[in-house]
């Protein structure tokens, strides 16, 4: 057999092995970790999946629209700044984000990360928000998680809004002193 | 024949049939055109997205920003690598970002695609792993699609690389034709992209079946009443006609579940493709997920059949009609310009005629001494700048020049004198080119 034929065969085999491997990776990556077979395959595939960021679930808005089943709809960041006269000022940073700017998604994700990890990011964000509202002469800031509760079509017809107090569960997350 | 012989023969037959089926599934000779459409769309989306990220580079992805390196590394493993983990000074972030953006632009245009595509992949994964808190669906889809594009022989069609290849052979002979690229690996990578999209829809649909909100048909109401995707107009409509929420919710699940099964068949593919694209157009318009939706639509384009593109090309050529460009074959500068011009004519809509060897029945030699001419299907002949202007709008490969040729008043005001000057000095320009080539 000529070298050319051998080369073609080796190339064909290598291509076949690769497409089989990559297809397996694509199918196994989002599969639930409930069976021993999937767990075993993951052990082999994980380095490949992680290195190329293929370890994705593809579970958009699923199984529920809300985050991790905690709140029926979602949770947003809210903060209250106390100025040097003792007056409290409430802010909903998510409300100011513009759909048409890609940064809106990054900021939204950051706020969510902050609510999930207040010990890691709380201080940086508190300082950032205090700086943003320097004209208020802030002395302290408290972060809150506002969980959106069920808001139905009848509420809409009654003229209510999704962020009206009766549809929001507000819980304090952490308080910080504003840097001087 | 012995039983052993019979079973060996049957085994060989079965193996040959399996190998044939495997080859038909994966390794059919195919052009890269559908993947090139994906490349152009994904490249443009990445370029715009990361251009807007540049102003937040150090704040979101830098060590002195909101996520210090130690925190970023805390939740990663050795396989989750980012070039940003190895940088120490802000100028390194900025230099890499500039290189990455340049490669995104080159990837979109298909310039030196063989290597820029890898820098695009490395850059995207580096952004993703440096700050995983900012990662959402589209970043994951992009990583999956980009890897396949990197493995594929993209850049062989609808690209500057193709223009360079065509130009190379046309420099030897102006009427030479470079056949379109086809390859078995291109077929395999197209199939991988299609499977990726089908798997994505399959899991997206099946995970929804695990949630009550989707079963009860309320999911879309909850989406649009959330702060993140709030849409007041739509909520007003839905509140009055709640059945629309049910229809939209069930339709979403139905499309996502049907897609991975019915997209493969010849008869059902156009409908599933149209439904999936329509679904993503709605995500873009109603939820503001422009980037995500655009990237998904680009992924779906891997299912575009090559026959559809051919038919589209033929219909376009028929609608525009034949064009003949008449040029001066004795003028080296003119020939060189024609080579460049024709290299962008991927559909081969323009025929060429050297009036020195083959005089035109429509345009006299005296006219040709002054300018090149474009003869239109209706027999009209446009000279010089007007010839280029006409062709630019009708040859898809030249559409990138439309902004230059179609600025009202300004294009003609500047274009005519420039063309006339070049045409009047073409002998001198040719001699400069010739002497440069000799030296």
XYZ file of C-alpha atoms in Angstrom:
619
model
C 0.000 0.000 0.000
C 1.356 3.387 -0.910
C 2.278 6.050 1.604
C -0.462 8.288 0.222
C -3.199 5.730 0.902
C -1.868 5.181 4.411
C -1.764 8.900 5.054
C -5.356 9.240 3.890
C -6.470 6.409 6.150
C -4.705 7.820 9.173
C -6.187 11.279 8.476
C -9.669 9.804 8.065
C -9.350 7.839 11.320
C -8.060 10.880 13.206
C -10.909 13.027 11.869
C -13.451 10.339 12.806
C -12.073 10.016 16.326
C -12.143 13.764 16.813
C -15.730 14.299 15.625
C -16.872 11.408 17.830
C -15.012 12.876 20.826
C -16.328 16.403 20.320
C -19.899 15.203 19.762
C -19.676 13.197 22.976
C -18.421 16.317 24.778
C -21.285 18.434 23.394
C -23.896 15.888 24.479
C -22.456 15.010 27.901
C -21.640 18.592 29.030
C -25.249 19.683 29.678
C -26.496 16.246 30.824
C -27.580 15.986 34.476
C -25.057 14.335 36.797
C -27.493 11.691 38.004
C -26.088 8.543 36.415
C -22.751 6.809 37.003
C -22.201 6.709 33.235
C -22.398 10.499 32.909
C -20.229 10.965 36.004
C -17.607 8.625 34.540
C -17.648 10.351 31.160
C -17.334 13.713 32.830
C -14.161 12.627 34.610
C -12.591 12.017 31.201
C -14.136 15.001 29.417
C -13.853 17.668 32.125
C -10.393 19.008 31.212
C -11.467 19.436 27.586
C -14.807 20.973 28.564
C -13.242 23.397 31.027
C -10.305 24.418 28.851
C -12.559 25.455 25.960
C -15.485 26.603 28.142
C -17.809 23.929 26.822
C -19.168 22.933 30.247
C -22.531 24.578 29.694
C -26.012 23.618 30.841
C -28.161 25.340 28.173
C -30.955 25.739 30.729
C -32.154 29.220 29.762
C -35.022 30.352 32.058
C -35.336 26.741 33.171
C -36.598 24.866 35.024
C -38.068 28.063 36.523
C -37.858 31.675 35.409
C -36.818 32.865 38.904
C -33.341 32.367 40.227
C -32.658 29.020 41.883
C -36.288 28.732 42.910
C -35.830 31.257 45.729
C -38.084 33.914 44.337
C -40.858 33.394 41.807
C -39.446 36.017 39.464
C -36.036 37.243 40.518
C -33.990 39.230 42.959
C -32.555 42.694 42.450
C -30.162 44.938 44.311
C -31.368 47.951 46.229
C -29.297 50.216 48.465
C -30.036 52.964 50.930
C -27.585 55.759 51.596
C -27.605 57.699 54.858
C -26.356 61.251 54.459
C -24.610 63.377 57.078
C -27.970 64.860 58.169
C -29.322 61.367 58.848
C -31.699 61.336 55.831
C -32.109 58.056 53.974
C -32.019 57.899 50.142
C -33.175 54.745 48.318
C -31.693 53.619 44.978
C -32.595 50.795 42.555
C -29.506 50.570 40.313
C -31.107 47.953 38.020
C -33.835 50.407 37.110
C -31.317 52.730 35.462
C -29.851 50.108 33.129
C -30.440 50.516 29.417
C -31.247 47.417 27.301
C -29.469 48.859 24.307
C -26.091 48.928 26.040
C -24.226 45.633 26.517
C -22.932 46.958 29.824
C -26.478 46.665 31.238
C -26.073 42.887 31.388
C -22.631 43.101 33.010
C -23.915 45.481 35.681
C -26.971 43.352 36.292
C -24.746 40.276 36.694
C -22.407 42.201 38.983
C -25.259 43.266 41.238
C -26.421 39.674 41.445
C -22.862 38.536 42.262
C -22.762 41.186 44.968
C -25.983 39.912 46.545
C -24.706 36.341 46.449
C -21.236 37.215 47.790
C -21.578 40.328 49.970
C -18.476 39.417 51.976
C -16.327 39.300 48.831
C -17.577 42.313 46.915
C -19.595 44.337 49.420
C -16.827 46.700 50.439
C -15.761 47.606 46.865
C -19.343 48.208 45.768
C -20.223 50.185 48.901
C -17.246 52.464 48.234
C -18.245 52.747 44.563
C -21.868 53.685 45.343
C -20.762 56.162 48.030
C -18.462 57.812 45.467
C -21.271 57.935 42.894
C -23.479 59.855 45.356
C -20.774 62.091 46.829
C -23.072 65.120 46.482
C -25.284 63.620 49.236
C -22.328 63.525 51.656
C -22.992 59.850 52.465
C -21.871 58.428 55.784
C -23.249 54.885 55.541
C -24.786 52.527 53.024
C -26.950 49.436 53.440
C -27.391 46.870 50.687
C -30.745 45.103 50.317
C -31.938 42.147 48.262
C -35.357 42.880 46.791
C -37.004 39.576 45.844
C -39.833 40.065 43.377
C -43.008 38.277 44.447
C -45.812 36.969 42.245
C -47.412 39.759 40.229
C -50.409 38.648 38.218
C -52.490 39.982 35.309
C -55.204 41.188 37.711
C -52.607 43.280 39.563
C -51.648 44.787 36.236
C -55.252 45.593 35.393
C -55.593 47.274 38.809
C -52.743 49.608 37.832
C -50.109 48.112 40.146
C -46.425 47.881 39.193
C -44.100 44.873 39.706
C -41.849 46.812 42.067
C -44.639 48.231 44.270
C -43.874 47.460 47.949
C -46.548 44.745 48.176
C -44.807 42.725 45.431
C -41.286 42.988 46.774
C -39.667 41.146 49.634
C -36.876 43.379 50.891
C -34.162 41.884 53.103
C -31.007 43.666 54.319
C -27.779 42.125 53.099
C -24.971 44.127 54.677
C -24.144 47.639 55.905
C -20.943 49.612 55.409
C -19.503 52.925 56.483
C -18.763 55.200 53.547
C -15.058 55.981 53.175
C -14.336 59.616 54.065
C -18.086 -21.877 1.200
C -17.535 -22.544 4.904
C -19.671 -20.934 7.622
C -16.607 -18.977 8.721
C -16.130 -17.615 5.220
C -19.785 -16.610 4.932
C -19.782 -14.826 8.260
C -16.482 -13.074 7.421
C -17.969 -11.842 4.149
C -21.139 -10.656 5.901
C -19.013 -8.928 8.533
C -16.969 -7.163 5.849
C -20.184 -6.043 4.105
C -21.658 -4.728 7.349
C -18.429 -2.872 8.160
C -18.325 -1.347 4.667
C -21.969 -0.240 4.977
C -21.300 1.287 8.404
C -18.233 3.090 7.088
C -20.239 4.424 4.147
C -23.007 5.671 6.443
C -20.439 7.281 8.753
C -18.787 9.018 5.791
C -22.147 10.218 4.500
C -22.993 11.613 7.920
C -19.691 13.372 8.547
C -17.384 13.560 5.593
C -19.293 14.763 2.570
C -17.397 17.171 0.344
C -18.917 20.561 1.128
C -18.055 24.213 0.624
C -17.537 26.333 3.717
C -20.131 28.954 2.700
C -22.662 28.342 5.543
C -19.807 28.407 8.071
C -18.481 31.615 6.499
C -21.859 33.265 7.130
C -21.582 32.148 10.759
C -17.995 33.489 10.888
C -18.959 36.918 9.571
C -21.920 37.280 11.939
C -20.098 35.974 15.007
C -17.026 38.092 14.240
C -19.076 41.264 13.856
C -21.023 40.531 17.061
C -17.806 39.898 19.012
C -16.198 43.042 17.634
C -19.108 45.298 18.622
C -19.531 43.626 22.000
C -15.890 43.787 23.039
C -15.487 47.291 21.633
C -18.124 48.400 24.099
C -16.340 46.386 26.818
C -13.067 48.235 26.255
C -14.104 51.169 28.410
C -14.659 48.775 31.339
C -11.558 46.641 30.658
C -9.587 47.395 33.806
C -12.659 47.860 35.999
C -14.246 44.468 35.185
C -11.313 42.328 34.035
C -8.292 44.042 35.580
C -6.502 43.187 38.811
C -7.207 46.602 40.326
C -10.904 46.409 39.391
C -13.941 44.973 41.113
C -12.652 41.381 40.975
C -9.067 40.996 42.220
C -7.087 38.117 40.692
C -7.054 36.106 43.933
C -10.873 36.080 43.995
C -11.052 35.137 40.298
C -8.668 32.228 40.832
C -10.492 31.020 43.954
C -13.298 29.334 42.002
C -11.257 28.199 38.998
C -9.329 25.026 38.275
C -6.045 24.560 36.369
C -7.953 23.952 33.118
C -9.713 27.311 33.286
C -7.058 29.543 31.821
C -7.052 33.212 30.903
C -4.185 35.272 29.500
C -5.236 37.964 31.979
C -4.024 35.725 34.841
C -0.466 36.271 33.594
C -0.504 40.034 33.064
C 0.981 42.368 35.640
C 0.748 45.906 34.240
C -2.324 47.738 32.864
C -0.641 48.350 29.476
C -0.600 44.565 28.936
C -4.407 44.433 29.270
C -4.750 47.329 26.862
C -2.279 45.881 24.327
C -3.985 42.488 24.368
C -7.410 44.085 24.042
C -6.211 46.057 20.995
C -4.782 42.888 19.412
C -7.975 40.975 20.202
C -10.213 43.644 18.673
C -8.024 43.787 15.576
C -8.278 39.990 15.238
C -12.090 40.158 15.658
C -12.193 42.632 12.747
C -9.833 40.468 10.663
C -11.892 37.366 11.502
C -15.057 39.108 10.309
C -13.408 40.203 7.072
C -11.698 36.837 6.639
C -8.181 38.241 6.542
C -5.441 35.744 7.557
C -8.286 33.724 9.015
C -6.128 30.651 9.647
C -4.418 32.269 12.613
C -6.561 35.219 13.710
C -9.422 32.845 14.551
C -7.321 31.260 17.306
C -6.559 34.641 18.885
C -10.285 35.424 18.838
C -11.003 32.145 20.657
C -8.192 32.679 23.188
C -9.343 36.268 23.794
C -12.977 35.322 24.312
C -12.162 32.478 26.722
C -9.737 34.768 28.571
C -12.469 37.357 29.148
C -14.887 34.633 30.247
C -12.540 33.022 32.798
C -11.110 36.277 34.166
C -14.538 37.279 35.418
C -17.009 34.410 35.482
C -19.578 36.591 37.265
C -20.207 38.469 34.029
C -20.738 35.330 31.948
C -24.191 34.598 30.636
C -25.753 32.387 27.949
C -24.320 34.108 24.899
C -20.711 33.877 26.135
C -21.095 30.128 26.500
C -22.668 29.783 23.063
C -19.866 31.856 21.574
C -17.181 29.665 23.127
C -18.829 26.533 21.710
C -19.344 28.010 18.235
C -15.915 29.666 18.065
C -14.089 26.416 18.792
C -15.842 24.741 15.854
C -15.059 27.722 13.608
C -11.412 27.483 14.664
C -11.284 23.812 13.731
C -13.044 24.445 10.400
C -11.201 25.601 7.279
C -13.013 28.958 7.326
C -11.805 31.897 5.260
C -12.072 29.983 1.981
C -15.175 31.889 0.793
C -16.736 35.342 1.334
C -13.428 36.547 2.755
C -10.381 38.663 2.016
C -8.371 35.437 1.971
C -10.520 34.280 -0.952
C -10.055 37.673 -2.627
C -6.277 37.296 -2.269
C -6.383 33.780 -3.724
C -8.537 34.865 -6.691
C -6.309 37.903 -7.228
C -3.222 35.668 -7.340
C -4.545 33.588 -10.241
C -6.110 36.538 -12.042
C -2.759 38.326 -12.084
C -1.571 35.574 -14.409
C -4.740 35.642 -16.543
C -7.608 38.052 -16.022
C -10.327 35.604 -17.096
C -8.992 32.738 -14.976
C -11.536 31.268 -12.537
C -10.677 29.815 -9.128
C -13.106 26.972 -8.369
C -14.918 27.250 -5.022
C -13.264 25.444 -2.114
C -14.849 22.182 -0.994
C -13.554 19.658 1.491
C -14.561 16.711 3.652
C -13.344 18.435 6.818
C -15.537 21.424 5.975
C -18.468 18.970 5.843
C -17.523 17.506 9.230
C -17.243 20.936 10.882
C -20.586 22.063 9.429
C -22.127 18.911 10.916
C -20.495 19.626 14.298
C -21.965 23.131 14.283
C -25.408 21.765 13.423
C -25.218 19.159 16.199
C -24.136 21.873 18.647
C -27.238 23.934 17.816
C -29.526 20.888 18.017
C -28.062 19.810 21.392
C -28.467 23.350 22.711
C -32.148 23.459 21.752
C -32.756 19.930 23.037
C -31.454 20.705 26.531
C -33.046 24.140 26.543
C -36.436 22.548 25.782
C -36.181 19.519 28.066
C -35.008 21.491 31.130
C -38.076 23.717 30.732
C -40.253 20.620 31.055
C -38.963 20.235 34.617
C -40.516 23.540 35.694
C -44.138 24.104 36.697
C -44.157 27.618 35.257
C -43.613 26.204 31.779
C -46.133 23.388 32.227
C -48.778 25.838 33.450
C -48.083 28.199 30.561
C -47.204 31.183 32.805
C -43.445 31.395 32.240
C -43.496 34.292 29.784
C -45.658 36.416 32.056
C -43.037 35.954 34.785
C -40.225 36.798 32.358
C -41.788 40.070 31.248
C -42.833 41.108 34.750
C -39.298 40.636 36.087
C -37.235 43.792 36.554
C -34.563 42.489 34.179
C -36.874 41.950 31.183
C -39.733 44.254 32.152
C -41.903 45.193 29.168
C -44.843 47.378 30.172
C -46.607 47.400 26.789
C -46.506 43.649 26.501
C -47.717 43.177 30.087
C -50.690 45.442 29.371
C -51.570 43.317 26.338
C -51.003 40.031 28.173
C -53.077 41.147 31.169
C -56.088 41.717 28.886
C -55.519 38.584 26.779
C -53.788 36.103 29.059
C -54.250 33.275 26.576
C -51.450 34.913 24.552
C -49.042 34.138 27.421
C -50.053 30.471 27.312
C -49.677 30.289 23.539
C -46.276 32.013 23.603
C -44.995 29.851 26.477
C -46.059 26.559 24.908
C -44.841 27.648 21.457
C -41.383 28.379 22.864
C -41.134 24.904 24.374
C -42.599 23.293 21.268
C -40.096 24.952 18.926
C -37.181 24.081 21.198
C -38.249 20.453 21.396
C -39.119 20.057 17.715
C -35.949 21.701 16.422
C -33.409 18.969 17.291
C -35.583 16.292 15.671
C -37.109 17.993 12.615
C -34.267 20.280 11.532
C -32.481 17.401 9.770
C -35.221 16.529 7.268
C -35.258 18.230 3.888
C -39.017 18.916 4.029
C -39.180 20.332 7.563
C -35.873 22.225 7.788
C -37.098 25.525 6.262
C -40.027 25.697 8.713
C -37.941 24.872 11.778
C -35.251 27.302 10.722
C -37.804 30.062 10.186
C -39.468 29.292 13.547
C -36.138 29.333 15.426
C -35.065 32.604 13.794
C -38.458 34.183 14.501
C -38.197 33.035 18.132
C -34.851 34.787 18.503
C -36.027 37.926 16.751
C -38.753 38.080 19.416
C -36.194 37.583 22.205
C -34.247 40.506 20.749
C -37.155 42.887 20.267
C -39.246 42.043 23.316
C -36.579 41.164 25.894
C -33.699 43.326 24.717
C -31.462 40.275 24.209
C -29.958 41.627 20.991
C -26.496 40.111 21.295
C -27.740 36.683 22.393
C -30.390 36.535 19.683
C -28.039 37.630 16.925
C -25.445 35.010 17.896
C -28.111 32.286 18.027
C -29.439 33.267 14.600
C -25.888 33.085 13.234
C -25.567 29.583 14.684
C -28.788 28.550 12.938
C -27.290 29.641 9.619
C -25.137 26.488 9.699
C -28.331 24.714 8.589
C -28.652 26.830 5.464
C -28.419 24.477 2.503
C -25.795 25.226 -0.103
C -28.469 24.819 -2.826
C -30.445 27.692 -1.247
C -27.404 29.939 -1.423
C -26.721 28.890 -5.014
C -30.333 29.586 -5.969
C -30.138 32.952 -4.244
C -26.939 33.779 -6.144
C -28.476 32.733 -9.461
C -31.632 34.752 -8.785
C -29.519 37.793 -7.906
C -27.468 37.456 -11.096
C -30.634 37.075 -13.148
C -32.215 40.129 -11.521
C -29.145 42.300 -12.111
C -28.348 40.960 -15.573
C -25.031 40.588 -17.393
C -22.478 43.359 -17.100
C -19.434 43.775 -19.299
C -16.450 45.820 -18.176
C -14.340 47.093 -21.089
C -10.796 48.064 -20.184
C -7.464 48.980 -21.710
C -5.316 45.809 -21.767
C -2.195 47.767 -22.683
C -2.322 49.780 -19.478
C -0.665 47.832 -16.623
C -2.315 49.988 -13.971
C -5.776 49.345 -15.514
C -5.202 45.572 -15.608
C -4.053 45.595 -12.001
C -7.146 47.566 -10.967
C -9.348 45.129 -12.859
C -7.707 42.199 -11.054
C -8.545 43.795 -7.696
C -12.073 44.648 -8.802
C -12.863 41.202 -10.195
C -11.372 39.452 -7.158
C -14.356 40.795 -5.156
C -16.878 39.571 -7.746
C -17.578 36.219 -6.101
C -20.731 35.580 -8.137
C -18.856 36.304 -11.388
C -21.389 38.852 -12.542
C -18.942 40.902 -14.577
C -17.456 39.793 -17.898
C -14.325 41.596 -19.074
C -13.250 42.730 -22.551
C -9.862 44.159 -23.528
C -10.749 46.682 -26.244
C -7.225 46.489 -27.706
C -7.680 42.818 -28.616
C -11.441 42.638 -28.874
C -13.074 45.985 -29.761
C -16.552 46.581 -28.384
C -19.510 47.023 -30.741
C -21.067 49.392 -28.198
C -18.205 51.703 -27.165
C -15.798 53.251 -29.691
C -12.015 53.003 -29.273
C -11.818 56.790 -29.013
C -14.130 56.717 -25.998
C -12.150 53.851 -24.515
C -8.932 55.870 -24.671
C -10.452 58.213 -22.095
C -12.050 55.838 -19.568
C -13.138 52.263 -18.906
C -16.787 51.461 -19.634
C -19.423 49.198 -18.143
C -21.988 47.919 -20.627
C -25.331 47.181 -18.974
C -27.897 44.524 -19.975
C -30.065 47.200 -21.653
C -27.145 48.271 -23.886
C -26.298 51.490 -22.046
C -22.603 52.134 -21.426
C -21.427 53.921 -18.274
C -17.976 55.514 -18.251
C -15.333 55.680 -15.491
C -16.549 56.597 -12.027
C -20.197 55.950 -12.964
C -19.256 52.427 -14.085
C -17.699 51.632 -10.723
C -20.585 53.304 -8.893
C -23.127 51.171 -10.740
C -21.235 47.919 -10.136
C -20.552 48.556 -6.439
C -24.260 48.453 -5.618
C -24.916 45.327 -7.684
C -21.958 43.096 -6.840
C -22.331 41.820 -3.246
C -18.567 41.469 -2.773
C -18.234 45.213 -3.354
C -20.952 46.327 -0.963
C -18.344 47.425 1.563
C -17.534 50.280 -0.870
C -21.119 51.604 -0.932
C -20.403 54.241 1.749
C -17.610 55.613 -0.471
C -19.576 55.694 -3.727
C -23.020 56.698 -2.493
C -22.556 59.686 -0.173
C -25.062 62.125 -1.730
C -23.364 64.813 -3.857
C -20.002 64.330 -2.131
C -19.130 60.958 -3.783
C -19.670 62.271 -7.298
C -18.058 65.621 -6.501
C -14.840 63.947 -5.354
C -15.077 60.668 -7.320
C -15.247 62.104 -10.846
C -12.110 64.290 -10.597
C -10.166 61.481 -8.899
C -11.166 58.992 -11.609
C -10.436 61.434 -14.421
C -7.017 62.231 -12.976
C -6.152 58.511 -12.646
C -7.440 57.754 -16.182
C -5.501 60.689 -17.634
C -2.276 59.618 -15.924
C -2.655 55.865 -16.362
C 0.396 55.503 -18.604
C 2.554 57.292 -16.064
C 1.053 55.225 -13.183
C 1.662 52.031 -15.174
C 5.293 52.939 -15.767
C 5.769 53.563 -12.016
C 4.249 50.158 -11.251
C 6.433 48.497 -13.881
C 9.639 50.099 -12.638
C 8.784 49.174 -9.057
C 8.203 45.560 -10.086
C 11.513 45.472 -11.968
C 13.432 46.967 -9.056
